[in-house]
């Protein structure tokens, strides 16, 4: 299983934050935020591809590891 470097995790978190900001927007505000999200998402994809090529790892496995690290983090049991 591929590991997700902190740099990629941070980029994915930023992209997810931009995506979340789309909620409740409409019209020009939505379009502008959608472009910010798209740019952040493209940066994540480019970084994943570059990392996969540099490490000769599976791009798919790296992407899945990044998504798991960002979207499926364990919650503190005290919460």
Tab-separated table of N, CA, C and O in Angstrom:
chain	number	residue	atom	x	y	z
A	1	UNK	N	0.839	-1.179	0.000
A	1	UNK	CA	0.000	0.000	0.000
A	1	UNK	C	0.887	1.247	0.000
A	1	UNK	O	1.862	1.328	0.728
A	2	UNK	N	0.540	2.204	-0.827
A	2	UNK	CA	1.311	3.445	-0.939
A	2	UNK	C	1.083	4.334	0.281
A	2	UNK	O	0.031	4.298	0.902
A	3	UNK	N	2.102	5.126	0.582
A	3	UNK	CA	1.984	6.086	1.675
A	3	UNK	C	1.690	7.459	1.104
A	3	UNK	O	2.098	7.783	-0.006
A	4	UNK	N	1.002	8.266	1.886
A	4	UNK	CA	0.643	9.612	1.456
A	4	UNK	C	1.558	10.618	2.159
A	4	UNK	O	1.448	10.812	3.361
A	5	UNK	N	2.441	11.274	1.420
A	5	UNK	CA	3.304	12.292	2.026
A	5	UNK	C	2.480	13.475	2.544
A	5	UNK	O	1.425	13.806	1.992
A	6	UNK	N	2.984	14.115	3.578
A	6	UNK	CA	2.286	15.254	4.189
A	6	UNK	C	1.978	16.350	3.169
A	6	UNK	O	0.910	16.963	3.227
A	7	UNK	N	2.888	16.597	2.245
A	7	UNK	CA	2.667	17.641	1.239
A	7	UNK	C	1.406	17.358	0.423
A	7	UNK	O	0.593	18.260	0.178
A	8	UNK	N	1.224	16.110	0.023
A	8	UNK	CA	0.048	15.746	-0.752
A	8	UNK	C	-1.222	15.808	0.092
A	8	UNK	O	-2.277	16.230	-0.388
A	9	UNK	N	-1.111	15.396	1.327
A	9	UNK	CA	-2.262	15.457	2.240
A	9	UNK	C	-2.694	16.904	2.430
A	9	UNK	O	-3.889	17.225	2.379
A	10	UNK	N	-1.731	17.797	2.624
A	10	UNK	CA	-2.063	19.213	2.811
A	10	UNK	C	-2.705	19.807	1.562
A	10	UNK	O	-3.653	20.603	1.668
A	11	UNK	N	-2.211	19.446	0.384
A	11	UNK	CA	-2.822	19.934	-0.853
A	11	UNK	C	-4.259	19.431	-0.995
A	11	UNK	O	-5.157	20.183	-1.379
A	12	UNK	N	-4.485	18.166	-0.680
A	12	UNK	CA	-5.836	17.600	-0.769
A	12	UNK	C	-6.766	18.267	0.240
A	12	UNK	O	-7.923	18.559	-0.076
A	13	UNK	N	-6.269	18.527	1.437
A	13	UNK	CA	-7.099	19.226	2.432
A	13	UNK	C	-7.494	20.615	1.931
A	13	UNK	O	-8.639	21.030	2.086
A	14	UNK	N	-6.561	21.301	1.325
A	14	UNK	CA	-6.849	22.631	0.780
A	14	UNK	C	-7.914	22.544	-0.316
A	14	UNK	O	-8.835	23.368	-0.358
A	15	UNK	N	-7.797	21.561	-1.179
A	15	UNK	CA	-8.783	21.389	-2.245
A	15	UNK	C	-10.155	21.066	-1.663
A	15	UNK	O	-11.175	21.599	-2.117
A	16	UNK	N	-10.192	20.228	-0.647
A	16	UNK	CA	-11.464	19.894	-0.010
A	16	UNK	C	-12.084	21.113	0.681
A	16	UNK	O	-13.298	21.284	0.664
A	17	UNK	N	-11.253	21.955	1.262
A	17	UNK	CA	-11.760	23.185	1.879
A	17	UNK	C	-12.372	24.105	0.829
A	17	UNK	O	-13.421	24.705	1.058
A	18	UNK	N	-11.731	24.195	-0.332
A	18	UNK	CA	-12.267	25.019	-1.418
A	18	UNK	C	-13.580	24.436	-1.935
A	18	UNK	O	-14.520	25.170	-2.235
A	19	UNK	N	-13.669	23.123	-2.020
A	19	UNK	CA	-14.904	22.475	-2.459
A	19	UNK	C	-16.038	22.746	-1.484
A	19	UNK	O	-17.161	23.070	-1.880
A	20	UNK	N	-15.742	22.664	-0.201
A	20	UNK	CA	-16.764	22.874	0.820
A	20	UNK	C	-17.336	24.296	0.772
A	20	UNK	O	-18.500	24.519	1.121
A	21	UNK	N	-16.546	25.242	0.326
A	21	UNK	CA	-17.000	26.634	0.239
A	21	UNK	C	-18.035	26.849	-0.852
A	21	UNK	O	-18.663	27.906	-0.911
A	22	UNK	N	-18.242	25.865	-1.722
A	22	UNK	CA	-19.246	25.978	-2.777
A	22	UNK	C	-20.671	25.950	-2.224
A	22	UNK	O	-21.585	26.484	-2.850
A	23	UNK	N	-20.848	25.349	-1.066
A	23	UNK	CA	-22.182	25.197	-0.490
A	23	UNK	C	-22.854	26.559	-0.299
A	23	UNK	O	-22.273	27.470	0.286
A	24	UNK	N	-24.052	26.654	-0.814
A	24	UNK	CA	-24.847	27.859	-0.624
A	24	UNK	C	-24.549	28.988	-1.591
A	24	UNK	O	-25.215	30.018	-1.548
A	25	UNK	N	-23.560	28.826	-2.441
A	25	UNK	CA	-23.240	29.885	-3.399
A	25	UNK	C	-24.061	29.708	-4.674
A	25	UNK	O	-24.502	28.614	-4.994
A	26	UNK	N	-24.216	30.807	-5.394
A	26	UNK	CA	-24.923	30.762	-6.677
A	26	UNK	C	-24.335	31.828	-7.593
A	26	UNK	O	-23.640	32.745	-7.144
A	27	UNK	N	-24.607	31.670	-8.870
A	27	UNK	CA	-24.213	32.680	-9.844
A	27	UNK	C	-22.711	32.903	-9.919
A	27	UNK	O	-21.924	31.956	-9.919
A	28	UNK	N	-22.321	34.172	-9.986
A	28	UNK	CA	-20.912	34.536	-10.138
A	28	UNK	C	-20.058	34.080	-8.962
A	28	UNK	O	-18.905	33.681	-9.153
A	29	UNK	N	-20.623	34.139	-7.741
A	29	UNK	CA	-19.858	33.680	-6.566
A	29	UNK	C	-19.547	32.196	-6.686
A	29	UNK	O	-18.446	31.759	-6.378
A	30	UNK	N	-20.532	31.421	-7.115
A	30	UNK	CA	-20.327	29.984	-7.309
A	30	UNK	C	-19.256	29.744	-8.370
A	30	UNK	O	-18.353	28.935	-8.171
A	31	UNK	N	-19.376	30.445	-9.488
A	31	UNK	CA	-18.419	30.264	-10.587
A	31	UNK	C	-16.992	30.576	-10.149
A	31	UNK	O	-16.057	29.833	-10.466
A	32	UNK	N	-16.827	31.665	-9.403
A	32	UNK	CA	-15.489	32.050	-8.934
A	32	UNK	C	-14.938	31.015	-7.960
A	32	UNK	O	-13.767	30.630	-8.045
A	33	UNK	N	-15.779	30.542	-7.043
A	33	UNK	CA	-15.326	29.540	-6.069
A	33	UNK	C	-15.052	28.220	-6.767
A	33	UNK	O	-14.104	27.519	-6.422
A	34	UNK	N	-15.876	27.876	-7.742
A	34	UNK	CA	-15.657	26.636	-8.490
A	34	UNK	C	-14.292	26.682	-9.160
A	34	UNK	O	-13.570	25.691	-9.165
A	35	UNK	N	-13.896	27.815	-9.727
A	35	UNK	CA	-12.575	27.940	-10.359
A	35	UNK	C	-11.461	27.762	-9.325
A	35	UNK	O	-10.460	27.108	-9.594
A	36	UNK	N	-11.642	28.332	-8.120
A	36	UNK	CA	-10.623	28.151	-7.067
A	36	UNK	C	-10.505	26.683	-6.683
A	36	UNK	O	-9.406	26.162	-6.491
A	37	UNK	N	-11.651	26.013	-6.570
A	37	UNK	CA	-11.629	24.587	-6.233
A	37	UNK	C	-10.951	23.796	-7.348
A	37	UNK	O	-10.113	22.926	-7.091
A	38	UNK	N	-11.302	24.101	-8.601
A	38	UNK	CA	-10.717	23.386	-9.730
A	38	UNK	C	-9.200	23.558	-9.762
A	38	UNK	O	-8.462	22.597	-9.992
A	39	UNK	N	-8.721	24.773	-9.534
A	39	UNK	CA	-7.270	25.009	-9.523
A	39	UNK	C	-6.597	24.222	-8.404
A	39	UNK	O	-5.534	23.629	-8.611
A	40	UNK	N	-7.213	24.207	-7.227
A	40	UNK	CA	-6.651	23.453	-6.100
A	40	UNK	C	-6.660	21.961	-6.398
A	40	UNK	O	-5.686	21.250	-6.109
A	41	UNK	N	-7.722	21.480	-6.995
A	41	UNK	CA	-7.835	20.064	-7.342
A	41	UNK	C	-6.808	19.674	-8.402
A	41	UNK	O	-6.190	18.607	-8.323
A	42	UNK	N	-6.607	20.535	-9.380
A	42	UNK	CA	-5.603	20.262	-10.414
A	42	UNK	C	-4.199	20.233	-9.821
A	42	UNK	O	-3.368	19.416	-10.230
A	43	UNK	N	-3.943	21.086	-8.841
A	43	UNK	CA	-2.632	21.095	-8.186
A	43	UNK	C	-2.393	19.777	-7.455
A	43	UNK	O	-1.288	19.226	-7.490
A	44	UNK	N	-3.434	19.254	-6.805
A	44	UNK	CA	-3.322	17.966	-6.113
A	44	UNK	C	-3.010	16.866	-7.118
A	44	UNK	O	-2.092	16.063	-6.913
A	45	UNK	N	-3.767	16.824	-8.204
A	45	UNK	CA	-3.573	15.773	-9.202
A	45	UNK	C	-2.173	15.826	-9.810
A	45	UNK	O	-1.531	14.790	-9.999
A	46	UNK	N	-1.690	17.028	-10.099
A	46	UNK	CA	-0.344	17.173	-10.670
A	46	UNK	C	0.715	16.714	-9.672
A	46	UNK	O	1.691	16.044	-10.048
A	47	UNK	N	0.535	17.056	-8.396
A	47	UNK	CA	1.502	16.655	-7.375
A	47	UNK	C	1.498	15.143	-7.173
A	47	UNK	O	2.556	14.526	-6.991
A	48	UNK	N	0.321	14.537	-7.217
A	48	UNK	CA	0.235	13.077	-7.085
A	48	UNK	C	0.943	12.404	-8.259
A	48	UNK	O	1.711	11.463	-8.075
A	49	UNK	N	0.701	12.895	-9.453
A	49	UNK	CA	1.339	12.332	-10.639
A	49	UNK	C	2.863	12.462	-10.547
A	49	UNK	O	3.591	11.497	-10.806
A	50	UNK	N	3.341	13.641	-10.170
A	50	UNK	CA	4.782	13.862	-10.054
A	50	UNK	C	5.393	12.939	-9.000
A	50	UNK	O	6.467	12.361	-9.212
A	51	UNK	N	4.709	12.786	-7.866
A	51	UNK	CA	5.211	11.915	-6.798
A	51	UNK	C	5.254	10.456	-7.275
A	51	UNK	O	6.227	9.744	-7.018
A	52	UNK	N	4.209	10.034	-7.969
A	52	UNK	CA	4.162	8.656	-8.467
A	52	UNK	C	5.306	8.399	-9.440
A	52	UNK	O	5.962	7.358	-9.384
A	53	UNK	N	5.543	9.354	-10.331
A	53	UNK	CA	6.631	9.195	-11.290
A	53	UNK	C	7.991	9.183	-10.600
A	53	UNK	O	8.862	8.388	-10.939
A	54	UNK	N	8.172	10.066	-9.620
A	54	UNK	CA	9.459	10.164	-8.926
A	54	UNK	C	9.760	8.922	-8.090
A	54	UNK	O	10.922	8.543	-7.939
A	55	UNK	N	8.723	8.311	-7.541
A	55	UNK	CA	8.929	7.155	-6.663
A	55	UNK	C	8.639	5.826	-7.347
A	55	UNK	O	8.784	4.774	-6.722
A	56	UNK	N	8.206	5.906	-8.621
A	56	UNK	CA	7.821	4.716	-9.378
A	56	UNK	C	6.747	3.912	-8.652
A	56	UNK	O	6.711	2.681	-8.700
A	57	UNK	N	5.854	4.630	-8.000
A	57	UNK	CA	4.739	4.008	-7.287
A	57	UNK	C	3.481	4.122	-8.136
A	57	UNK	O	3.434	4.881	-9.103
A	58	UNK	N	2.474	3.385	-7.762
A	58	UNK	CA	1.198	3.437	-8.463
A	58	UNK	C	0.511	4.766	-8.170
A	58	UNK	O	0.253	5.103	-7.019
A	59	UNK	N	0.213	5.513	-9.225
A	59	UNK	CA	-0.471	6.788	-9.060
A	59	UNK	C	-1.818	6.579	-8.367
A	59	UNK	O	-2.216	7.334	-7.497
A	60	UNK	N	-2.533	5.549	-8.778
A	60	UNK	CA	-3.831	5.240	-8.192
A	60	UNK	C	-3.713	4.977	-6.689
A	60	UNK	O	-4.490	5.512	-5.896
A	61	UNK	N	-2.735	4.178	-6.298
A	61	UNK	CA	-2.565	3.853	-4.876
A	61	UNK	C	-2.195	5.086	-4.063
A	61	UNK	O	-2.655	5.249	-2.932
A	62	UNK	N	-1.369	5.949	-4.628
A	62	UNK	CA	-1.010	7.184	-3.921
A	62	UNK	C	-2.243	8.062	-3.752
A	62	UNK	O	-2.511	8.582	-2.665
A	63	UNK	N	-3.011	8.211	-4.826
A	63	UNK	CA	-4.214	9.035	-4.741
A	63	UNK	C	-5.178	8.484	-3.696
A	63	UNK	O	-5.746	9.239	-2.899
A	64	UNK	N	-5.362	7.190	-3.681
A	64	UNK	CA	-6.266	6.590	-2.700
A	64	UNK	C	-5.753	6.775	-1.270
A	64	UNK	O	-6.536	7.035	-0.358
A	65	UNK	N	-4.451	6.674	-1.070
A	65	UNK	CA	-3.869	6.880	0.254
A	65	UNK	C	-4.085	8.326	0.714
A	65	UNK	O	-4.396	8.582	1.881
A	66	UNK	N	-3.930	9.269	-0.208
A	66	UNK	CA	-4.147	10.686	0.119
A	66	UNK	C	-5.604	10.910	0.493
A	66	UNK	O	-5.901	11.545	1.510
A	67	UNK	N	-6.515	10.395	-0.293
A	67	UNK	CA	-7.946	10.566	-0.022
A	67	UNK	C	-8.327	9.935	1.318
A	67	UNK	O	-9.088	10.514	2.086
A	68	UNK	N	-7.796	8.745	1.590
A	68	UNK	CA	-8.078	8.102	2.879
A	68	UNK	C	-7.576	8.949	4.031
A	68	UNK	O	-8.256	9.118	5.041
A	69	UNK	N	-6.376	9.480	3.884
A	69	UNK	CA	-5.777	10.279	4.961
A	69	UNK	C	-6.593	11.538	5.240
A	69	UNK	O	-6.703	11.963	6.388
A	70	UNK	N	-7.183	12.111	4.200
A	70	UNK	CA	-7.925	13.362	4.369
A	70	UNK	C	-9.377	13.117	4.741
A	70	UNK	O	-9.911	13.760	5.633
A	71	UNK	N	-10.000	12.175	4.096
A	71	UNK	CA	-11.446	12.004	4.242
A	71	UNK	C	-11.872	10.972	5.267
A	71	UNK	O	-13.012	10.967	5.703
A	72	UNK	N	-10.971	10.110	5.649
A	72	UNK	CA	-11.352	9.023	6.553
A	72	UNK	C	-10.465	8.989	7.792
A	72	UNK	O	-10.089	7.917	8.248
A	73	UNK	N	-10.134	10.149	8.309
A	73	UNK	CA	-9.306	10.182	9.509
A	73	UNK	C	-10.117	9.679	10.696
A	73	UNK	O	-11.328	9.858	10.761
A	74	UNK	N	-9.443	9.051	11.608
A	74	UNK	CA	-10.120	8.559	12.802
A	74	UNK	C	-10.475	9.720	13.701
A	74	UNK	O	-9.705	10.638	13.903
A	75	UNK	N	-11.663	9.659	14.255
A	75	UNK	CA	-12.108	10.695	15.176
A	75	UNK	C	-11.670	10.319	16.586
A	75	UNK	O	-11.567	9.160	16.944
A	76	UNK	N	-11.465	11.352	17.366
A	76	UNK	CA	-11.113	11.153	18.758
A	76	UNK	C	-12.311	10.523	19.466
A	76	UNK	O	-13.429	11.039	19.397
A	77	UNK	N	-12.110	9.392	20.173
A	77	UNK	CA	-13.235	8.737	20.851
A	77	UNK	C	-13.917	9.622	21.886
A	77	UNK	O	-15.059	9.418	22.228
A	78	UNK	N	-13.226	10.643	22.369
A	78	UNK	CA	-13.801	11.537	23.372
A	78	UNK	C	-14.823	12.499	22.752
A	78	UNK	O	-15.577	13.136	23.461
A	79	UNK	N	-14.829	12.594	21.416
A	79	UNK	CA	-15.763	13.526	20.756
A	79	UNK	C	-17.150	12.972	20.728
A	79	UNK	O	-17.436	11.863	20.674
